[in-house]
Short mmCIF file of C-alpha atoms and ligand atoms in Angstrom, two decimals:
data_model
loop_
_atom_site.label_atom_id
_atom_site.label_comp_id
_atom_site.label_asym_id
_atom_site.label_seq_id
_atom_site.Cartn_x
_atom_site.Cartn_y
_atom_site.Cartn_z
CA MET A 249 108.57 117.61 125.50
CA THR A 250 105.62 119.94 125.17
CA LYS A 251 102.21 119.07 126.54
CA LEU A 252 100.86 118.66 122.99
CA ALA A 253 103.59 116.14 122.20
CA ASP A 254 102.77 114.24 125.39
CA VAL A 255 99.12 113.98 124.43
CA ALA A 256 100.04 112.94 120.88
CA LEU A 257 102.25 110.21 122.24
CA SER A 258 99.51 108.98 124.53
CA VAL A 259 97.20 108.59 121.50
CA LEU A 260 99.82 106.45 119.74
CA ARG A 261 100.32 104.38 122.89
CA ALA A 262 96.59 103.81 123.28
CA ASN A 263 96.28 102.70 119.63
CA ASN A 264 99.32 100.42 119.81
CA THR A 265 98.28 96.79 119.39
CA GLY A 266 101.79 95.56 120.16
CA LEU A 267 102.40 94.56 116.55
CA PHE A 268 101.27 97.80 114.86
CA VAL A 269 99.57 101.08 115.71
CA LYS A 270 95.98 101.02 114.48
CA PRO A 271 94.64 104.20 112.86
CA ALA A 272 91.94 104.55 115.53
CA ALA A 273 90.61 102.45 118.40
CA ASP A 274 87.17 101.31 117.21
CA VAL A 275 86.68 102.51 113.67
CA TYR A 276 89.96 101.22 112.16
CA PRO A 277 91.24 98.19 114.12
CA PHE A 278 93.48 96.71 111.37
CA GLN A 279 96.72 97.94 109.78
CA TRP A 280 96.44 100.44 106.89
CA ASN A 281 99.32 101.15 104.55
CA TRP A 282 99.81 104.93 104.47
CA ASP A 283 98.60 105.28 108.04
CA SER A 284 101.51 103.11 109.19
CA ALA A 285 103.98 105.10 107.10
CA LEU A 286 102.73 108.42 108.48
CA ILE A 287 102.74 106.97 112.00
CA ALA A 288 106.36 105.84 111.52
CA ILE A 289 107.28 109.40 110.45
CA GLY A 290 105.97 110.63 113.81
CA LEU A 291 107.62 107.77 115.68
CA ALA A 292 110.95 108.72 114.07
CA ARG A 293 110.84 111.81 116.32
CA VAL A 294 110.44 109.83 119.53
CA ASP A 295 111.15 106.12 119.12
CA ALA A 296 112.75 105.02 115.84
CA ALA A 297 112.94 101.37 116.92
CA ARG A 298 109.16 101.31 117.37
CA GLY A 299 108.81 103.02 113.99
CA ARG A 300 110.85 100.24 112.35
CA GLN A 301 108.54 97.67 113.87
CA GLU A 302 105.63 99.47 112.19
CA VAL A 303 107.32 99.10 108.80
CA ARG A 304 108.11 95.42 109.38
CA ALA A 305 104.51 94.65 110.37
CA LEU A 306 103.18 96.28 107.20
CA LEU A 307 105.65 94.45 104.98
CA ARG A 308 104.34 91.12 106.29
CA GLY A 309 101.45 91.84 103.97
CA GLN A 310 103.55 92.26 100.81
CA TRP A 311 102.48 90.10 97.84
CA ALA A 312 104.97 88.03 95.81
CA ASP A 313 104.69 90.46 92.87
CA GLY A 314 105.69 93.40 95.09
CA MET A 315 102.37 95.04 95.95
CA VAL A 316 102.11 96.33 99.51
CA PRO A 317 98.37 96.18 100.23
CA HIS A 318 96.19 98.95 101.53
CA MET A 319 95.05 96.85 104.50
CA VAL A 320 96.70 94.02 106.43
CA PHE A 321 94.28 91.95 108.51
CA HIS A 322 96.56 90.78 111.29
CA ASP A 323 94.82 88.33 113.62
CA ALA A 324 92.36 90.31 115.61
CA ASN A 325 89.01 89.66 117.12
CA VAL A 326 87.42 92.96 116.18
CA ASP A 327 84.26 94.46 114.78
CA TYR A 328 85.15 95.62 111.27
CA SER A 329 83.36 95.21 107.99
CA PRO A 330 83.74 94.88 105.11
CA GLY A 331 86.75 92.86 106.32
CA PRO A 332 88.99 90.01 105.07
CA GLU A 333 86.06 87.97 103.70
CA LEU A 334 85.37 90.65 101.09
CA TRP A 335 88.82 90.19 99.58
CA ASP A 336 89.50 86.46 100.05
CA SER A 337 93.18 87.14 99.35
CA ALA A 338 94.15 83.53 100.14
CA ALA A 339 92.53 82.48 96.85
CA CYS A 340 94.85 84.72 94.80
CA PRO A 341 98.26 83.63 93.48
CA GLY A 342 101.15 85.33 95.26
CA ALA A 343 99.16 86.51 98.28
CA PRO A 344 101.00 86.46 101.61
CA LEU A 345 100.10 84.23 104.57
CA VAL A 346 98.34 87.03 106.39
CA ALA A 347 94.98 88.11 104.91
CA THR A 348 95.07 91.45 103.10
CA SER A 349 93.06 93.62 100.75
CA GLY A 350 93.79 93.43 97.01
CA LEU A 351 94.50 97.16 96.56
CA THR A 352 97.37 99.44 97.46
CA GLN A 353 97.61 102.98 98.89
CA PRO A 354 99.82 106.06 98.37
CA PRO A 355 103.43 104.86 98.81
CA VAL A 356 104.64 106.99 101.72
CA LEU A 357 106.66 104.09 103.16
CA ALA A 358 110.08 104.92 101.63
CA THR A 359 109.71 108.45 102.98
CA ALA A 360 109.03 106.97 106.42
CA VAL A 361 112.09 104.70 106.21
CA ARG A 362 114.18 107.74 105.32
CA ALA A 363 112.81 109.66 108.33
CA LEU A 364 113.66 106.71 110.58
CA HIS A 365 117.17 106.50 109.13
CA GLU A 366 117.75 110.24 109.54
CA ALA A 367 116.62 109.99 113.16
CA SER A 368 118.97 107.10 113.92
CA ALA A 369 120.95 105.40 111.17
CA ASP A 370 120.56 101.62 110.93
CA LEU A 371 122.13 100.10 107.80
CA SER A 372 121.02 96.56 108.58
CA PHE A 373 117.40 97.75 108.62
CA LEU A 374 117.93 99.30 105.19
CA GLU A 375 119.36 96.02 103.91
CA GLU A 376 116.27 94.30 105.23
CA VAL A 377 113.59 96.61 103.79
CA LEU A 378 114.96 98.39 100.70
CA PRO A 379 114.47 95.37 98.39
CA ALA A 380 110.82 95.27 99.48
CA LEU A 381 110.36 98.99 98.78
CA GLU A 382 112.10 98.63 95.43
CA ALA A 383 109.80 95.72 94.50
CA TRP A 384 106.69 97.71 95.43
CA HIS A 385 107.70 100.79 93.43
CA LEU A 386 108.62 98.61 90.45
CA TRP A 387 105.22 96.93 90.73
CA LEU A 388 103.48 100.32 90.61
CA HIS A 389 105.23 101.34 87.39
CA ARG A 390 104.85 97.90 85.80
CA GLU A 391 101.22 97.19 86.73
CA ARG A 392 99.64 100.61 86.87
CA ASP A 393 101.17 102.81 84.17
CA PHE A 394 98.35 101.81 81.83
CA ASP A 395 98.76 104.67 79.37
CA GLY A 396 102.58 104.75 79.28
CA SER A 397 102.54 108.36 80.49
CA GLY A 398 104.99 107.73 83.33
CA LEU A 399 102.14 108.27 85.81
CA VAL A 400 100.40 105.40 87.59
CA ALA A 401 96.65 104.87 87.92
CA ILE A 402 94.61 103.94 90.94
CA VAL A 403 91.93 101.29 90.39
CA HIS A 404 89.73 102.05 93.42
CA PRO A 405 88.90 105.26 95.32
CA TRP A 406 90.20 103.50 98.48
CA GLU A 407 93.66 103.83 96.95
CA SER A 408 93.48 107.59 97.40
CA ALA A 409 90.71 109.76 98.88
CA ASP A 410 87.62 107.54 99.06
CA ASN A 411 84.62 109.81 98.43
CA ALA A 412 86.45 112.85 97.00
CA PRO A 413 84.16 114.55 94.43
CA ARG A 414 86.78 114.04 91.71
CA PHE A 415 85.73 110.38 91.63
CA ASP A 416 81.96 111.03 91.50
CA ARG A 417 81.56 110.80 87.74
CA ALA A 418 83.57 107.57 87.50
CA LEU A 419 81.53 106.02 90.32
CA ALA A 420 78.25 107.10 88.73
CA ARG A 421 79.16 105.11 85.60
CA LEU A 422 79.50 101.78 87.42
CA ARG A 423 77.09 98.87 87.10
CA ARG A 424 75.79 98.02 90.56
CA ASP A 425 73.14 95.43 89.75
CA ARG A 426 75.14 92.43 90.97
CA VAL A 427 76.52 93.90 94.20
CA PRO A 428 75.80 91.50 97.09
CA ALA A 429 74.50 92.94 100.37
CA PHE A 430 77.24 94.35 102.60
CA ASP A 431 77.61 95.58 106.15
CA ARG A 432 79.38 98.81 107.21
CA SER A 433 80.91 98.79 110.68
CA ASP A 434 81.74 102.52 110.36
CA ARG A 435 78.03 103.22 110.78
CA ARG A 436 78.13 101.75 114.26
CA HIS A 437 80.70 104.33 115.35
CA LEU A 438 80.36 107.52 113.32
CA ALA A 439 77.68 109.98 112.20
CA ALA A 440 76.36 109.14 108.73
CA ASP A 441 76.75 112.74 107.49
CA GLU A 442 80.51 112.59 108.12
CA ARG A 443 81.05 109.43 106.05
CA PRO A 444 80.64 108.24 102.44
CA THR A 445 77.03 107.46 101.48
CA ASP A 446 75.64 103.95 100.91
CA ARG A 447 75.54 104.80 97.21
CA ASP A 448 79.33 105.43 97.38
CA TYR A 449 79.79 102.10 99.15
CA GLU A 450 77.79 100.27 96.48
CA GLY A 451 80.26 101.66 93.99
CA TYR A 452 83.24 100.59 96.12
CA MET A 453 81.81 97.07 96.38
CA ALA A 454 81.06 96.88 92.64
CA ILE A 455 84.72 97.67 91.86
CA VAL A 456 86.05 95.12 94.36
CA HIS A 457 83.78 92.36 93.00
CA SER A 458 84.85 93.13 89.47
CA LEU A 459 88.59 93.25 90.33
CA ARG A 460 88.28 89.98 92.23
CA ARG A 461 87.65 88.21 88.94
CA CYS A 462 91.21 89.05 87.80
CA ASP A 463 92.83 88.47 91.21
CA TYR A 464 93.03 92.27 91.63
CA ARG A 465 95.46 92.58 88.72
CA PRO A 466 93.68 94.37 85.84
CA ARG A 467 95.90 94.31 82.75
CA SER A 468 94.33 97.43 81.23
CA PRO A 469 91.71 100.06 82.04
CA THR A 470 89.22 97.85 80.20
CA GLU A 471 89.59 95.26 82.95
CA ALA A 472 89.39 97.95 85.64
CA PRO A 473 85.97 99.54 86.05
CA PHE A 474 87.67 102.50 87.71
CA ALA A 475 91.06 103.78 86.48
CA TYR A 476 92.11 107.24 87.55
CA VAL A 477 95.51 108.93 87.20
CA ASP A 478 95.42 110.55 90.62
CA VAL A 479 97.74 113.53 90.95
CA SER A 480 98.00 113.11 94.72
CA PHE A 481 99.05 109.44 94.52
CA ASN A 482 101.67 110.23 91.88
CA SER A 483 103.06 113.15 93.89
CA VAL A 484 103.56 110.84 96.86
CA LEU A 485 105.24 108.34 94.52
CA ALA A 486 107.66 110.93 93.09
CA ALA A 487 108.77 111.98 96.58
CA ALA A 488 109.05 108.33 97.66
CA GLU A 489 111.26 107.49 94.66
CA ASP A 490 113.56 110.39 95.62
CA ASP A 491 113.73 109.05 99.15
CA LEU A 492 114.35 105.50 97.98
CA ALA A 493 117.24 106.68 95.78
CA TRP A 494 118.66 108.53 98.82
CA LEU A 495 118.34 105.39 100.95
CA TRP A 496 120.12 103.22 98.35
CA ARG A 497 123.00 105.72 98.36
CA GLU A 498 123.22 105.34 102.14
CA LEU A 499 123.83 101.66 101.46
CA GLY A 500 126.53 102.54 98.95
CA GLU A 501 124.36 101.64 95.93
CA GLY A 502 123.54 104.00 93.09
CA GLY A 503 119.75 104.11 93.42
CA ALA A 504 119.71 104.95 89.72
CA ARG A 505 116.37 103.26 88.95
CA ALA A 506 114.55 105.13 91.73
CA ALA A 507 116.19 108.46 90.84
CA ALA A 508 115.22 108.08 87.17
CA ALA A 509 111.67 107.10 88.16
CA ALA A 510 111.37 110.19 90.39
CA THR A 511 112.38 112.39 87.45
CA ARG A 512 109.99 110.61 85.08
CA VAL A 513 107.00 110.99 87.40
CA ARG A 514 107.88 114.58 88.21
CA THR A 515 108.24 115.51 84.53
CA ALA A 516 104.89 113.92 83.71
CA LEU A 517 103.25 115.78 86.61
CA ALA A 518 104.81 119.05 85.43
CA GLY A 519 103.00 118.51 82.13
CA ARG A 520 99.70 118.64 84.03
CA TRP A 521 100.19 122.26 85.16
CA ASP A 522 97.17 124.37 84.23
CA ASP A 523 98.33 127.93 83.81
CA ASP A 524 94.83 129.42 84.10
CA ALA A 525 93.87 127.64 87.30
CA ALA A 526 97.40 127.56 88.81
CA VAL A 527 96.97 123.90 89.83
CA TYR A 528 97.51 120.46 88.22
CA ARG A 529 95.02 118.57 86.05
CA GLU A 530 93.66 115.09 86.90
CA LEU A 531 92.77 112.33 84.42
CA ASP A 532 90.03 109.71 84.51
CA LEU A 533 91.32 107.13 82.00
CA HIS A 534 87.80 106.06 81.01
CA ARG A 535 86.89 109.63 80.15
CA GLY A 536 90.21 110.46 78.58
CA GLU A 537 90.27 114.21 79.19
CA GLU A 538 92.53 116.00 81.65
CA GLU A 539 90.61 118.35 83.93
CA VAL A 540 90.90 120.77 86.83
CA THR A 541 88.73 119.21 89.56
CA GLY A 542 88.69 121.58 92.52
CA ASN A 543 90.00 118.79 94.82
CA VAL A 544 93.08 119.28 96.98
CA GLY A 545 94.95 116.56 95.08
CA GLU A 546 95.55 119.17 92.38
CA LEU A 547 97.91 120.99 94.80
CA MET A 548 99.92 117.94 95.79
CA PRO A 549 102.73 118.21 93.19
CA LEU A 550 103.97 120.91 95.54
CA TYR A 551 104.90 118.11 97.96
CA ALA A 552 106.99 116.43 95.26
CA GLY A 553 108.83 119.63 94.31
CA VAL A 554 107.22 119.73 90.85
CA PRO A 555 106.45 123.46 90.38
CA ASP A 556 109.16 126.02 89.77
CA GLU A 557 109.23 128.86 92.27
CA PRO A 558 106.94 131.28 90.36
CA GLN A 559 104.41 128.46 89.83
CA ALA A 560 104.60 127.50 93.50
CA ARG A 561 103.92 131.10 94.52
CA ARG A 562 100.93 131.28 92.20
CA LEU A 563 99.63 127.93 93.45
CA PHE A 564 99.87 129.23 97.01
CA ARG A 565 98.35 132.66 96.39
CA GLU A 566 95.66 131.74 93.89
CA ALA A 567 94.62 128.31 95.22
CA LEU A 568 96.06 126.94 98.48
CA TRP A 569 95.65 130.15 100.50
CA ALA A 570 92.91 131.79 98.39
CA ALA A 571 89.68 132.53 100.28
CA ASP A 572 87.46 131.38 97.40
CA ARG A 573 89.34 128.09 97.03
CA TYR A 574 91.30 126.14 99.70
CA GLY A 575 92.50 128.87 102.05
CA PRO A 576 91.24 130.48 105.25
CA THR A 577 88.42 133.05 105.29
CA PRO A 578 87.10 135.21 108.15
CA GLU A 579 84.11 132.84 108.47
CA ALA A 580 86.07 129.62 107.98
CA PRO A 581 89.54 130.22 109.38
CA TRP A 582 90.86 126.65 109.20
CA ALA A 583 92.72 125.55 106.08
CA VAL A 584 93.50 123.65 103.90
CA THR A 585 90.07 122.42 102.76
CA THR A 586 90.12 119.10 100.90
CA VAL A 587 87.74 120.48 98.27
CA SER A 588 87.74 123.98 96.83
CA ARG A 589 84.97 126.20 98.19
CA SER A 590 84.15 127.09 94.61
CA ASN A 591 83.38 123.43 93.85
CA PRO A 592 79.58 122.93 94.10
CA ASN A 593 80.23 119.60 95.85
CA PHE A 594 82.10 121.20 98.76
CA ASP A 595 80.74 119.78 102.03
CA ALA A 596 82.36 121.05 105.23
CA ARG A 597 81.63 117.87 107.23
CA ARG A 598 81.75 114.90 104.91
CA TYR A 599 85.09 113.09 104.95
CA TRP A 600 87.19 113.85 101.83
CA ARG A 601 84.64 116.34 100.45
CA GLY A 602 85.75 119.48 102.28
CA PRO A 603 87.06 119.01 105.84
CA VAL A 604 90.64 119.81 106.85
CA TRP A 605 92.93 116.76 107.29
CA VAL A 606 96.25 116.86 109.17
CA ASN A 607 98.03 114.61 106.68
CA ILE A 608 97.18 116.87 103.74
CA ASN A 609 98.43 119.91 105.64
CA TRP A 610 101.60 118.02 106.53
CA PHE A 611 102.27 117.16 102.86
CA LEU A 612 101.73 120.79 101.87
CA VAL A 613 103.94 122.18 104.65
CA ARG A 614 106.71 119.89 103.43
CA GLY A 615 106.21 121.02 99.85
CA LEU A 616 106.27 124.71 100.72
CA GLU A 617 109.46 124.19 102.72
CA ARG A 618 111.06 122.20 99.93
CA LEU A 619 110.39 125.02 97.44
CA GLY A 620 111.72 127.70 99.78
CA LEU A 621 108.36 129.28 100.66
CA THR A 622 109.43 129.31 104.28
CA ALA A 623 107.05 131.94 105.67
CA GLU A 624 104.07 130.30 103.98
CA ALA A 625 105.09 126.87 105.28
CA GLU A 626 105.45 128.27 108.77
CA GLU A 627 102.00 129.84 108.65
CA LEU A 628 100.38 126.56 107.67
CA ARG A 629 102.45 124.57 110.17
CA ARG A 630 101.41 126.85 113.04
CA MET A 631 97.77 126.86 111.99
CA THR A 632 97.73 123.05 111.93
CA LEU A 633 99.25 122.90 115.40
CA ARG A 634 96.68 125.42 116.69
CA LEU A 635 93.93 123.27 115.23
CA VAL A 636 95.00 120.06 116.97
CA GLU A 637 95.64 121.98 120.17
CA ALA A 638 92.10 123.40 120.08
CA SER A 639 90.23 120.34 118.82
CA GLY A 640 92.33 117.27 119.61
CA PHE A 641 93.74 114.60 117.30
CA SER A 642 90.70 113.96 115.19
CA GLU A 643 90.50 112.29 111.80
CA TYR A 644 89.34 115.55 110.13
CA TYR A 645 87.87 118.95 111.04
CA ASP A 646 85.18 121.40 110.00
CA PRO A 647 87.00 124.33 108.33
CA ALA A 648 84.54 126.88 109.76
CA THR A 649 84.38 125.83 113.40
CA GLY A 650 87.38 123.51 113.79
CA GLU A 651 84.91 120.94 115.17
CA PRO A 652 86.51 117.50 115.31
CA LEU A 653 84.90 115.06 112.85
CA GLY A 654 85.22 111.35 112.09
CA SER A 655 87.18 109.25 114.52
CA ARG A 656 88.69 110.85 117.65
CA ASP A 657 92.26 110.02 118.82
CA PHE A 658 93.35 109.36 115.26
CA SER A 659 96.90 108.07 114.99
CA TRP A 660 98.28 109.93 111.97
CA SER A 661 96.99 113.27 113.29
CA ALA A 662 98.92 112.58 116.50
CA ALA A 663 102.02 111.22 114.76
CA LEU A 664 102.30 114.06 112.25
CA THR A 665 101.89 116.57 115.08
CA LEU A 666 105.07 115.10 116.58
CA ASP A 667 106.79 115.78 113.27
CA LEU A 668 105.29 119.27 112.87
CA LEU A 669 106.46 120.12 116.38
CA ARG A 670 109.96 119.21 115.27
CA ALA A 671 110.60 117.42 118.55
CA PRO A 672 114.27 116.54 118.84
CA PRO A 673 114.83 112.87 117.92
C1 LIG B 812 88.83 102.42 103.74
C2 LIG B 812 92.44 104.28 107.76
C3 LIG B 812 91.87 104.61 106.39
C4 LIG B 812 92.75 105.62 105.63
C5 LIG B 812 92.06 106.15 104.39
C6 LIG B 812 90.71 106.68 104.76
C7 LIG B 812 89.88 105.58 105.45
C8 LIG B 812 88.89 103.39 104.93
C9 LIG B 812 87.47 103.70 105.37
O1 LIG B 812 90.56 105.12 106.59
O2 LIG B 812 89.62 104.55 104.52
O3 LIG B 812 90.12 102.02 103.38
O4 LIG B 812 86.91 102.90 106.11
O5 LIG B 812 86.91 104.71 104.95
O6 LIG B 812 90.05 107.19 103.65
O7 LIG B 812 92.84 107.18 103.82
O8 LIG B 812 93.95 105.02 105.28
O9 LIG B 812 92.68 105.45 108.49
#
């Protein structure tokens, strides 16, 4: 094992609660959905049994209708707010015994289960968890494909990239007059200029309070104050459906539903290609117009294998690696930025509004590899490893200086480094 892998592993050990690996020691003491999946992908490289435990712990939070929540509040005496009291999940029909949030997050979990299976096959584990994954994916298509497009909508920015500028207009529209006072534990740990603003949080709270009235199950965009067909979320879903179909075949089943769903989502995403901008268009359902947003989500169909090879090459050259958009420049050598430099809302330090994130780079490396852009994938993979080597396993990084931002010793940055290093299982 390399020194970098050793340090990555020590971060995961330090954040291990015994039941699950928390995203970070102080800032994020509970279990988050896609964090656990990404952590399990790293664990597949070093300790698949521990990775399976991560999946099991998350699935304890699954609701009767199939939703796997974005947060699971396992018993813990910790300083975190807004916490379980905001959601009051126990009052909702079909909620599990453990307290959870009422939202979901990008469904990376099937991809994690596949990574664990490829590292060390365990058919009985597949028998245990595939029905739960199937139920969650079915729930997404049933409950969230509001417009029948084949793509699912998110109903809260916390289901994707919190304060990304692509959500600004939808948040600005919200009524905030009845939002009760709230506390933010993040403020006790992190610099305010690296986090969402209080105005953003008022919007987040307004959406939660509104969704609470329908037990977090809006039947249409009219019942959901925020309804956004997020390209990034759908790209993760398409890849996860592929992986779920693959897993069913390992069990000797056809996986036909998941395979058909992967094709449906991928075809719908392909229809979002914008030939002028060489990226994919997003859609705010309340606004009703597809648009190029200058947010990194518009590159994510690469991860799901959506573009053909000429499109993928254009996306790389004209967007992902372009100096005036997401790529490196002599003054700001670290890529990929989470917001295009040409977007007036680009902010090099503030959370999902510009900084480089390891998980986004990992998704894009995978996508480039999948489409056969091997040299490009390798360049991004090596850059990402140089970044964590220079600046540690932070939550995100300043693209100009590489300065670590947000929480230090962040679990998915460490876990995905183990995967990017390609450590032997
Ligand atoms: C709110 C845990 C989570 C990630 C999200 C990231 C951030 C929470 C926050 O942290 O969200 O859910 O407090 O800002 O945006 O992607 O899963 O790491």
